[in-house]
Amino acid sequence: QVQLVESGGGLVQTGGSLRLSCAASGSIASINIMAWHRQAPGKQREFVALITSGYSTTYRDSVKGRFTISRGNDKNTVDLEMNSLKPEDTAVYYCNVAGRRPGDIIFNSWGQGTQVTVSS
């Protein structure tokens, strides 16, 4: 089993910043992709950003230039630095990690979500 623990959500005013963190633990042989997704009330979950094992990054258009995804010194952690936050960034943010466990078993795990609220 692979567990993900997220932290760093909260309430911030428009234009403010927050940093989300996600730590993966358990039986992990390798990690291919670490990503963040979000789900606003009444909407479908949507992709926000990802980082590969080779440290390539991809962002949804609406967060480019404002959000930065990075892997921590502990390679099983991923952070999302969010700047210039807007009310439309309000959502529950989910960490998602995909990789392989020992025995070449593929895993795709999700965190429990952390609330980000941006007030206008």
Coordinates of C-alpha atoms in Angstrom, one line a residue:
Q1 CA 0.0 0.0 0.0
V2 CA 1.1 3.6 -0.7
Q3 CA -0.3 6.3 1.5
L4 CA -0.3 10.0 0.7
V5 CA -0.6 12.8 3.3
E6 CA -1.3 16.3 2.2
S7 CA -0.9 19.5 4.1
G8 CA -0.8 23.2 3.6
G9 CA -4.3 24.2 2.6
G10 CA -6.2 27.1 4.2
L11 CA -7.9 30.4 3.7
V12 CA -6.2 33.2 1.9
Q13 CA -7.2 36.5 0.3
T14 CA -7.1 37.2 -3.4
G15 CA -3.5 37.7 -4.5
G16 CA -2.1 35.7 -1.6
S17 CA 0.0 32.6 -1.6
L18 CA -0.2 29.1 -0.2
R19 CA 2.1 26.1 -0.4
L20 CA 0.7 22.6 -0.5
S21 CA 2.8 19.5 0.4
C22 CA 2.3 15.8 -0.2
A23 CA 4.3 13.0 1.3
A24 CA 4.1 9.5 -0.1
S25 CA 5.0 6.6 2.1
G26 CA 4.7 2.8 2.1
S27 CA 6.1 0.2 -0.2
I28 CA 7.5 2.2 -3.1
A29 CA 10.1 1.1 -5.6
S30 CA 9.9 4.0 -7.9
I31 CA 7.7 7.0 -8.7
N32 CA 6.9 8.0 -12.3
I33 CA 4.6 11.0 -11.8
M34 CA 3.5 13.2 -9.0
A35 CA 0.6 15.5 -9.6
W36 CA -2.0 17.8 -8.1
H37 CA -5.6 17.9 -9.1
R38 CA -8.5 20.0 -7.7
Q39 CA -12.2 19.8 -7.5
A40 CA -14.4 22.8 -6.9
P41 CA -18.0 22.5 -5.5
G42 CA -20.3 21.2 -8.2
K43 CA -17.5 20.7 -10.7
Q44 CA -15.5 17.7 -11.9
R45 CA -12.0 17.1 -10.7
E46 CA -9.5 18.7 -12.9
F47 CA -5.7 18.5 -13.5
V48 CA -3.6 21.2 -12.1
A49 CA 0.1 20.3 -12.5
L50 CA 2.4 17.3 -12.6
I51 CA 6.1 16.5 -12.4
T52 CA 7.8 13.5 -13.8
S53 CA 10.7 11.4 -12.5
G54 CA 12.8 13.4 -14.9
Y55 CA 11.6 16.6 -13.3
S56 CA 9.6 17.7 -16.4
T57 CA 6.6 19.7 -15.4
T58 CA 3.2 20.4 -17.0
Y59 CA 0.5 22.9 -15.9
R60 CA -3.1 23.6 -16.8
D61 CA -3.2 26.9 -18.6
S62 CA -5.1 28.8 -16.0
V63 CA -2.3 28.3 -13.4
K64 CA 0.8 28.8 -15.6
G65 CA 3.0 31.5 -14.2
R66 CA 1.3 31.4 -10.8
F67 CA 1.8 27.8 -9.6
T68 CA 5.0 25.9 -9.3
I69 CA 5.2 22.2 -8.7
S70 CA 8.4 20.7 -7.3
R71 CA 9.8 17.6 -5.7
G72 CA 11.3 17.8 -2.3
N73 CA 14.7 16.8 -1.1
D74 CA 13.0 13.6 0.0
K75 CA 12.1 12.4 -3.5
N76 CA 8.8 11.0 -2.2
T77 CA 7.4 14.4 -1.5
V78 CA 5.9 17.0 -3.9
D79 CA 5.0 20.6 -3.3
L80 CA 2.7 23.0 -5.0
E81 CA 3.6 26.7 -4.5
M82 CA 0.6 28.8 -5.4
N83 CA 0.9 32.5 -5.9
S84 CA -1.4 35.3 -7.0
L85 CA -4.3 33.2 -5.9
K86 CA -7.8 33.9 -7.3
P87 CA -11.2 33.1 -6.1
E88 CA -11.6 30.6 -8.9
D89 CA -8.7 28.6 -7.5
T90 CA -10.9 27.7 -4.5
A91 CA -11.2 23.9 -4.4
V92 CA -10.2 20.8 -2.7
Y93 CA -6.7 19.9 -3.9
Y94 CA -5.7 16.3 -4.3
C95 CA -2.2 14.8 -4.5
N96 CA -1.8 11.9 -7.0
V97 CA 1.2 9.7 -7.2
A98 CA 1.8 6.9 -9.8
G99 CA 4.7 4.5 -9.8
R100 CA 5.7 1.0 -9.0
R101 CA 5.9 -1.1 -5.9
P102 CA 8.4 -3.9 -5.3
G103 CA 7.6 -6.8 -7.6
D104 CA 6.9 -4.3 -10.5
I105 CA 3.4 -3.7 -9.2
I106 CA 1.9 -0.5 -10.6
F107 CA 0.2 1.8 -8.2
N108 CA -1.8 5.0 -8.6
S109 CA -2.6 6.6 -5.2
W110 CA -4.7 9.6 -4.2
G111 CA -4.5 11.7 -1.1
Q112 CA -7.5 12.7 1.0
G113 CA -7.6 16.2 -0.2
T114 CA -6.9 19.6 1.3
Q115 CA -9.2 22.6 1.1
V116 CA -7.9 25.8 -0.4
T117 CA -10.3 28.8 -0.1
V118 CA -9.5 32.2 -1.8
S119 CA -11.6 35.0 -0.6
S120 CA -12.4 38.0 -2.8

